[in-house]
Amino acid sequence: MTAFDPTAYLPDDLLERIRERAPIHDRENTFPQQDLDELRAAGYLSILVPTERGGAGLGLAEAAILQQRLATAAPATALAINMHLVWTGVAKVFSDRGVPGLEFVQDGAAEGEVYAFGISEAGNDLVLFGSDTAAVPTDDGGYAFTGTKIFTSLAPVWTRLGLHGLDTTSPDAPQLVFAFVERTDAVVTGDDWDTLGMRATQSRTTRLDGAVADAAHVVRRISPGPNPDPIVFGIFSVFEILLASVYTGIARRALELAVQTVQKRTSKKTGAAYSQDPDIRWRIADMALAYDALPPQISALARDVDEGADHGARWFTLLSGVKHRAVGMAKHVVDQAMLTAGGGSYFSSNELSRLYRDVLAGAFHPSDPESAHATAASAWLGPIDS
């Protein structure tokens, strides 16, 4: 069996160009259009699309490795691309399990479509299990969506927005409706993304005023609340694994930068390289020990998704747990890297300073720490008595 070669899909020279542009987009608060153009030209947007539909035919395990690699160069670019890959990953989950309905996502990705993720809503802690967006049936079997979505990464460039809304008027209501809409006058993208970190994602607010998904692009209608439907598992599994990958990539880069720094600096006190200092060596080792735990976990879970493993009710604990651990680990590693690199890392021009800001975004993605702990507690202790 031939070993997977990430450079075949994300070459070193492309990665370096993306790395060079990252501080510019962070400083200017702009979308990395050139990154997207080059990644699209390299076939990166269709890595999860089957070869017979024009893609690379990779699995989620390979995509996770690539996203870790991309995040070492530009975390915000990786996070933005994540949201497109989530939908192509869900399409793969469907096709792998013989579930129809998302073939158009695979075909579109192979043809250059850019899919955005329109699930998050302000104050909606139900996330996948509920929506404040109204989904009103149209006469031809489609839906018109009215509401507001937040954190819509890829906001300036997406061509189709995958979203959900609540149908409260059909005979079987309430039903959560998952569908895809095009960018029309009924979709207004705000210009409100001015954040501490992850600035290049341009995850702006999206307002929907009767945005129509035709019948062919209505993917699923399910009951609100926890649901075993493939759309819920597909989104949750791919989203959590790819998020964990991005933050693990940030940790990898922070560790690399810390190592580079201590190998170059020399102590005025002892005349020895900082890499020979026992305290610094302990700190580097602490970072490495924390980082080393995550890539194997991500790989194992991603492969289980690819191979259709049956973890039953434990799936959600495993998936929320790996995201939670990856974010916590990455923040710890970046903190340690900042201390190891010294005061120079405090300047905004230093790459570690940008990683320090970018890594903070991890706490705001589902599953948040409260949700991850509640899920794990329920799995091991059962639900709270009513």
Short mmCIF file of C-alpha atoms in Angstrom, two decimals:
data_model
loop_
_atom_site.label_atom_id
_atom_site.label_comp_id
_atom_site.label_asym_id
_atom_site.label_seq_id
_atom_site.Cartn_x
_atom_site.Cartn_y
_atom_site.Cartn_z
CA MET A 1 0.00 0.00 0.00
CA THR A 2 1.45 3.36 -1.08
CA ALA A 3 1.86 5.87 1.74
CA PHE A 4 -0.24 9.01 1.48
CA ASP A 5 1.82 11.95 0.22
CA PRO A 6 0.31 15.30 1.31
CA THR A 7 2.63 17.23 -1.00
CA ALA A 8 0.88 15.72 -4.01
CA TYR A 9 -2.24 17.71 -3.10
CA LEU A 10 -0.67 20.63 -1.24
CA PRO A 11 2.81 21.20 -2.70
CA ASP A 12 5.53 22.91 -0.68
CA ASP A 13 5.76 25.88 -3.04
CA LEU A 14 2.01 26.51 -2.85
CA LEU A 15 2.12 26.22 0.92
CA GLU A 16 4.93 28.78 1.12
CA ARG A 17 3.05 31.27 -1.07
CA ILE A 18 0.03 30.90 1.18
CA ARG A 19 2.24 31.39 4.25
CA GLU A 20 3.71 34.59 2.80
CA ARG A 21 0.26 36.07 2.18
CA ALA A 22 -1.23 35.14 5.59
CA PRO A 23 0.13 38.13 7.57
CA ILE A 24 -1.04 40.54 4.88
CA HIS A 25 -4.63 39.31 5.01
CA ASP A 26 -4.55 39.32 8.80
CA ARG A 27 -3.24 42.89 8.91
CA GLU A 28 -5.56 44.23 6.20
CA ASN A 29 -8.60 42.17 7.26
CA THR A 30 -9.10 40.84 3.74
CA PHE A 31 -10.20 37.56 2.22
CA PRO A 32 -7.36 35.40 0.78
CA GLN A 33 -8.71 35.31 -2.75
CA GLN A 34 -5.38 34.26 -4.24
CA ASP A 35 -5.16 31.35 -1.78
CA LEU A 36 -8.60 30.18 -2.87
CA ASP A 37 -7.76 30.57 -6.56
CA GLU A 38 -4.57 28.54 -6.25
CA LEU A 39 -6.18 25.86 -4.10
CA ARG A 40 -9.05 25.55 -6.56
CA ALA A 41 -6.61 25.26 -9.47
CA ALA A 42 -4.75 22.52 -7.57
CA GLY A 43 -7.99 20.55 -7.18
CA TYR A 44 -8.08 21.07 -3.42
CA LEU A 45 -11.79 21.93 -3.30
CA SER A 46 -12.64 18.48 -4.63
CA ILE A 47 -10.26 16.32 -2.58
CA LEU A 48 -13.23 14.55 -0.95
CA VAL A 49 -15.13 14.08 -4.21
CA PRO A 50 -14.97 10.55 -5.72
CA THR A 51 -12.74 10.15 -8.75
CA GLU A 52 -15.69 9.07 -10.86
CA ARG A 53 -17.27 12.48 -10.23
CA GLY A 54 -14.11 14.41 -11.04
CA GLY A 55 -12.41 14.64 -7.63
CA ALA A 56 -9.34 13.23 -5.95
CA GLY A 57 -11.25 10.47 -4.14
CA LEU A 58 -9.55 11.04 -0.78
CA GLY A 59 -11.04 10.04 2.54
CA LEU A 60 -11.68 12.19 5.57
CA ALA A 61 -8.49 10.82 7.14
CA GLU A 62 -6.39 12.20 4.29
CA ALA A 63 -8.31 15.49 4.22
CA ALA A 64 -7.61 15.91 7.95
CA ILE A 65 -3.88 15.55 7.32
CA LEU A 66 -4.04 18.11 4.52
CA GLN A 67 -5.97 20.58 6.65
CA GLN A 68 -3.40 20.26 9.42
CA ARG A 69 -0.73 21.00 6.84
CA LEU A 70 -2.60 23.99 5.40
CA ALA A 71 -3.19 25.40 8.89
CA THR A 72 0.55 25.48 9.57
CA ALA A 73 0.80 28.08 6.80
CA ALA A 74 -2.43 30.07 7.19
CA PRO A 75 -4.92 29.05 9.88
CA ALA A 76 -7.63 31.40 8.62
CA THR A 77 -7.38 30.09 5.07
CA ALA A 78 -7.60 26.53 6.39
CA LEU A 79 -10.59 27.36 8.56
CA ALA A 80 -12.41 29.03 5.68
CA ILE A 81 -11.74 26.09 3.34
CA ASN A 82 -12.93 23.80 6.13
CA MET A 83 -16.46 25.05 5.68
CA HIS A 84 -16.49 24.08 2.02
CA LEU A 85 -14.92 20.72 2.84
CA VAL A 86 -17.58 20.08 5.47
CA TRP A 87 -20.26 19.93 2.78
CA THR A 88 -18.17 17.81 0.42
CA GLY A 89 -17.39 15.59 3.42
CA VAL A 90 -21.08 15.23 4.27
CA ALA A 91 -21.70 14.32 0.63
CA LYS A 92 -19.04 11.62 0.99
CA VAL A 93 -20.67 10.32 4.18
CA PHE A 94 -23.93 10.07 2.25
CA SER A 95 -22.47 8.34 -0.81
CA ASP A 96 -20.37 5.94 1.29
CA ARG A 97 -23.54 4.83 3.07
CA GLY A 98 -25.71 4.65 -0.03
CA VAL A 99 -27.77 7.72 0.91
CA PRO A 100 -28.76 9.82 -2.13
CA GLY A 101 -29.26 13.56 -2.24
CA LEU A 102 -25.88 15.30 -2.24
CA GLU A 103 -24.45 14.24 -5.57
CA PHE A 104 -24.90 17.82 -6.80
CA VAL A 105 -22.47 18.99 -4.11
CA GLN A 106 -19.82 16.59 -5.38
CA ASP A 107 -20.40 17.59 -8.99
CA GLY A 108 -20.41 21.26 -8.10
CA ALA A 109 -17.17 21.05 -6.13
CA ALA A 110 -15.48 19.32 -9.06
CA GLU A 111 -16.68 22.15 -11.31
CA GLY A 112 -15.40 24.90 -8.99
CA GLU A 113 -18.44 25.74 -6.86
CA VAL A 114 -17.64 27.10 -3.39
CA TYR A 115 -19.95 25.92 -0.61
CA ALA A 116 -20.40 27.87 2.61
CA PHE A 117 -21.80 26.69 5.93
CA GLY A 118 -24.90 28.55 7.11
CA ILE A 119 -25.87 26.85 10.35
CA SER A 120 -24.78 29.15 13.21
CA GLU A 121 -27.34 31.62 14.56
CA ALA A 122 -26.95 34.13 17.36
CA GLY A 123 -28.23 32.71 20.64
CA ASN A 124 -29.19 29.35 19.13
CA ASP A 125 -27.42 26.81 21.33
CA LEU A 126 -29.45 24.02 19.71
CA VAL A 127 -27.15 24.39 16.67
CA LEU A 128 -27.99 21.41 14.41
CA PHE A 129 -31.07 20.49 16.42
CA GLY A 130 -33.05 23.69 15.92
CA SER A 131 -33.20 26.93 13.96
CA ASP A 132 -34.57 30.44 14.28
CA THR A 133 -34.61 30.76 10.49
CA ALA A 134 -38.06 30.36 8.93
CA ALA A 135 -38.32 27.78 6.15
CA VAL A 136 -41.53 28.34 4.18
CA PRO A 137 -42.57 25.78 1.54
CA THR A 138 -42.93 26.97 -2.04
CA ASP A 139 -45.47 25.62 -4.51
CA ASP A 140 -42.89 23.62 -6.46
CA GLY A 141 -41.44 21.67 -3.52
CA GLY A 142 -38.71 24.13 -2.61
CA TYR A 143 -38.31 26.37 0.42
CA ALA A 144 -37.88 30.08 1.04
CA PHE A 145 -35.60 30.91 3.97
CA THR A 146 -35.80 34.05 6.09
CA GLY A 147 -33.46 34.64 9.01
CA THR A 148 -29.92 35.53 10.01
CA LYS A 149 -26.86 33.31 10.00
CA ILE A 150 -23.64 34.27 11.73
CA PHE A 151 -20.00 33.23 11.26
CA THR A 152 -20.51 32.54 7.56
CA SER A 153 -16.94 31.86 6.46
CA LEU A 154 -16.13 32.35 2.77
CA ALA A 155 -18.72 35.14 2.82
CA PRO A 156 -17.30 37.16 -0.10
CA VAL A 157 -16.91 34.20 -2.47
CA TRP A 158 -19.34 31.35 -1.85
CA THR A 159 -21.58 30.30 -4.71
CA ARG A 160 -23.96 28.09 -2.72
CA LEU A 161 -24.87 28.32 0.95
CA GLY A 162 -25.82 25.13 2.78
CA LEU A 163 -28.18 26.01 5.60
CA HIS A 164 -31.06 24.92 7.77
CA GLY A 165 -34.37 26.45 8.81
CA LEU A 166 -37.56 25.47 10.61
CA ASP A 167 -40.75 24.64 8.73
CA THR A 168 -43.68 25.40 11.05
CA THR A 169 -46.50 25.40 8.47
CA SER A 170 -46.52 21.99 6.76
CA PRO A 171 -48.93 19.29 7.97
CA ASP A 172 -46.06 17.37 9.60
CA ALA A 173 -44.53 20.48 11.17
CA PRO A 174 -42.27 21.26 12.85
CA GLN A 175 -39.55 20.02 10.53
CA LEU A 176 -35.94 21.11 10.21
CA VAL A 177 -35.09 21.66 6.56
CA PHE A 178 -31.55 21.37 5.22
CA ALA A 179 -31.01 22.87 1.80
CA PHE A 180 -28.74 24.95 -0.45
CA VAL A 181 -29.45 28.43 -1.79
CA GLU A 182 -27.68 30.46 -4.43
CA ARG A 183 -26.34 33.98 -3.94
CA THR A 184 -29.21 36.26 -5.04
CA ASP A 185 -30.69 39.61 -4.01
CA ALA A 186 -32.52 37.73 -1.25
CA VAL A 187 -29.16 37.07 0.44
CA VAL A 188 -27.37 40.04 2.01
CA THR A 189 -23.81 39.62 3.25
CA GLY A 190 -22.80 42.05 5.96
CA ASP A 191 -19.44 43.76 6.23
CA ASP A 192 -19.03 43.16 9.95
CA TRP A 193 -16.00 40.88 10.27
CA ASP A 194 -13.37 42.77 12.28
CA THR A 195 -12.11 40.32 14.86
CA LEU A 196 -9.17 39.59 17.12
CA GLY A 197 -7.97 36.66 15.00
CA MET A 198 -8.92 34.38 12.10
CA ARG A 199 -9.51 37.60 10.19
CA ALA A 200 -9.01 36.21 6.69
CA THR A 201 -11.95 33.81 7.02
CA GLN A 202 -14.23 36.85 6.54
CA SER A 203 -16.99 34.99 8.39
CA ARG A 204 -19.57 37.71 7.99
CA THR A 205 -23.23 37.81 9.00
CA THR A 206 -25.66 36.60 6.32
CA ARG A 207 -29.25 37.85 6.20
CA LEU A 208 -31.83 35.85 4.29
CA ASP A 209 -35.04 37.43 3.07
CA GLY A 210 -36.95 34.73 1.26
CA ALA A 211 -33.86 33.08 -0.25
CA VAL A 212 -35.17 30.15 -2.28
CA ALA A 213 -33.81 26.63 -2.47
CA ASP A 214 -35.48 24.77 -5.31
CA ALA A 215 -36.75 21.23 -4.75
CA ALA A 216 -33.60 19.66 -6.22
CA HIS A 217 -31.49 21.37 -3.56
CA VAL A 218 -33.64 20.54 -0.54
CA VAL A 219 -31.57 17.79 1.01
CA ARG A 220 -33.36 16.72 4.17
CA ARG A 221 -36.44 17.30 6.33
CA ILE A 222 -36.10 15.91 9.85
CA SER A 223 -37.67 16.33 13.26
CA PRO A 224 -36.03 18.96 15.48
CA GLY A 225 -33.90 17.82 18.39
CA PRO A 226 -31.34 15.00 18.61
CA ASN A 227 -31.77 12.88 15.52
CA PRO A 228 -29.95 9.85 14.07
CA ASP A 229 -30.46 11.09 10.50
CA PRO A 230 -27.35 10.90 8.26
CA ILE A 231 -27.38 14.70 7.79
CA VAL A 232 -26.79 15.21 11.52
CA PHE A 233 -24.07 12.58 11.78
CA GLY A 234 -22.47 13.73 8.55
CA ILE A 235 -22.24 17.39 9.54
CA PHE A 236 -21.19 16.69 13.12
CA SER A 237 -18.50 14.16 12.27
CA VAL A 238 -16.87 16.05 9.41
CA PHE A 239 -17.15 19.45 11.11
CA GLU A 240 -15.59 18.32 14.40
CA ILE A 241 -12.77 16.33 12.80
CA LEU A 242 -11.76 19.06 10.38
CA LEU A 243 -11.94 21.71 13.11
CA ALA A 244 -9.69 19.57 15.29
CA SER A 245 -7.33 19.32 12.33
CA VAL A 246 -7.02 23.09 11.87
CA TYR A 247 -6.23 23.74 15.52
CA THR A 248 -3.81 20.82 15.61
CA GLY A 249 -2.06 22.39 12.62
CA ILE A 250 -1.76 25.67 14.54
CA ALA A 251 -0.13 23.80 17.42
CA ARG A 252 2.31 22.10 15.04
CA ARG A 253 3.40 25.45 13.61
CA ALA A 254 3.77 27.03 17.06
CA LEU A 255 5.97 24.14 18.16
CA GLU A 256 8.09 24.47 15.00
CA LEU A 257 8.56 28.19 15.56
CA ALA A 258 9.53 27.67 19.20
CA VAL A 259 12.12 25.07 18.20
CA GLN A 260 13.55 27.35 15.49
CA THR A 261 13.84 30.22 17.96
CA VAL A 262 15.67 28.35 20.71
CA GLN A 263 18.05 26.79 18.21
CA LYS A 264 19.06 30.25 16.94
CA ARG A 265 19.34 32.14 20.23
CA THR A 266 22.32 32.04 22.56
CA SER A 267 22.36 32.83 26.26
CA LYS A 268 24.52 35.80 27.24
CA LYS A 269 24.84 34.24 30.69
CA THR A 270 26.15 30.81 29.69
CA GLY A 271 27.19 31.22 26.06
CA ALA A 272 25.20 28.10 25.19
CA ALA A 273 22.30 27.84 22.79
CA TYR A 274 18.90 28.21 24.41
CA SER A 275 18.17 24.70 23.16
CA GLN A 276 20.62 23.46 25.81
CA ASP A 277 18.80 25.14 28.70
CA PRO A 278 17.05 22.45 30.85
CA ASP A 279 14.01 24.62 31.55
CA ILE A 280 13.51 25.45 27.88
CA ARG A 281 14.03 21.83 26.88
CA TRP A 282 11.34 20.83 29.40
CA ARG A 283 8.96 23.39 27.92
CA ILE A 284 9.58 22.19 24.35
CA ALA A 285 9.06 18.61 25.51
CA ASP A 286 5.83 19.60 27.23
CA MET A 287 4.56 21.14 24.00
CA ALA A 288 5.58 18.11 21.97
CA LEU A 289 3.96 15.66 24.37
CA ALA A 290 0.70 17.60 24.22
CA TYR A 291 0.77 17.93 20.42
CA ASP A 292 1.73 14.31 19.71
CA ALA A 293 -1.49 13.00 21.23
CA LEU A 294 -3.82 14.64 18.73
CA PRO A 295 -2.82 13.60 15.17
CA PRO A 296 -3.31 9.88 15.94
CA GLN A 297 -6.69 10.56 17.55
CA ILE A 298 -7.87 12.59 14.59
CA SER A 299 -6.59 9.97 12.16
CA ALA A 300 -8.30 7.11 13.98
CA LEU A 301 -11.69 8.85 14.21
CA ALA A 302 -11.56 10.07 10.62
CA ARG A 303 -10.75 6.59 9.40
CA ASP A 304 -13.65 5.22 11.44
CA VAL A 305 -15.97 7.67 9.66
CA ASP A 306 -14.51 6.64 6.29
CA GLU A 307 -14.92 2.96 7.06
CA GLY A 308 -18.39 3.19 8.58
CA ALA A 309 -17.39 2.06 12.08
CA ASP A 310 -20.25 1.70 14.54
CA HIS A 311 -19.60 3.58 17.78
CA GLY A 312 -23.30 3.90 18.45
CA ALA A 313 -24.23 6.58 20.95
CA ARG A 314 -20.55 7.14 21.76
CA TRP A 315 -19.95 8.84 18.40
CA PHE A 316 -20.95 12.27 19.66
CA THR A 317 -18.74 12.02 22.74
CA LEU A 318 -15.78 10.91 20.64
CA LEU A 319 -16.27 13.65 18.06
CA SER A 320 -16.94 16.54 20.42
CA GLY A 321 -14.11 15.27 22.60
CA VAL A 322 -11.47 15.31 19.87
CA LYS A 323 -12.40 18.86 18.91
CA HIS A 324 -12.37 19.96 22.56
CA ARG A 325 -8.98 18.36 23.20
CA ALA A 326 -7.46 19.75 20.01
CA VAL A 327 -8.46 23.31 20.84
CA GLY A 328 -7.28 23.04 24.45
CA MET A 329 -4.01 21.47 23.36
CA ALA A 330 -3.41 24.09 20.69
CA LYS A 331 -3.99 26.97 23.06
CA HIS A 332 -1.62 25.42 25.59
CA VAL A 333 1.07 24.85 22.96
CA VAL A 334 0.79 28.39 21.58
CA ASP A 335 0.96 29.82 25.11
CA GLN A 336 4.11 27.80 25.78
CA ALA A 337 5.60 28.77 22.43
CA MET A 338 5.12 32.44 23.23
CA LEU A 339 6.95 32.03 26.54
CA THR A 340 9.70 30.00 24.91
CA ALA A 341 10.26 32.50 22.09
CA GLY A 342 10.42 35.43 24.49
CA GLY A 343 9.38 39.05 24.18
CA GLY A 344 9.83 39.21 20.42
CA SER A 345 6.73 37.07 20.01
CA TYR A 346 4.66 39.84 21.59
CA PHE A 347 5.10 42.08 18.55
CA SER A 348 2.20 41.93 16.10
CA SER A 349 4.59 41.29 13.20
CA ASN A 350 5.68 38.00 14.77
CA GLU A 351 3.98 34.90 13.40
CA LEU A 352 3.47 33.55 16.89
CA SER A 353 1.50 36.66 17.77
CA ARG A 354 -0.91 35.87 14.95
CA LEU A 355 -1.19 32.23 16.00
CA TYR A 356 -1.87 33.41 19.56
CA ARG A 357 -4.88 35.37 18.31
CA ASP A 358 -6.05 32.79 15.78
CA VAL A 359 -6.10 29.92 18.28
CA LEU A 360 -8.59 31.78 20.50
CA ALA A 361 -11.32 31.26 17.88
CA GLY A 362 -11.42 27.57 18.73
CA ALA A 363 -13.45 28.17 21.87
CA PHE A 364 -16.33 29.63 19.87
CA HIS A 365 -16.91 26.71 17.49
CA PRO A 366 -19.34 23.93 18.35
CA SER A 367 -18.90 21.87 20.37
CA ASP A 368 -18.01 24.41 23.04
CA PRO A 369 -16.48 23.19 26.34
CA GLU A 370 -19.85 23.11 28.11
CA SER A 371 -21.45 21.03 25.37
CA ALA A 372 -18.51 18.64 25.13
CA HIS A 373 -18.54 18.02 28.87
CA ALA A 374 -22.33 17.62 28.97
CA THR A 375 -22.15 15.08 26.15
CA ALA A 376 -19.42 13.10 27.88
CA ALA A 377 -21.22 13.20 31.23
CA SER A 378 -24.44 11.90 29.67
CA ALA A 379 -22.56 9.11 27.91
CA TRP A 380 -20.96 7.88 31.14
CA LEU A 381 -23.52 8.84 33.79
CA GLY A 382 -26.76 8.88 31.84
CA PRO A 383 -29.02 11.92 31.46
CA ILE A 384 -29.80 14.24 34.36
CA ASP A 385 -32.93 13.16 36.22
CA SER A 386 -35.97 15.10 35.08
#
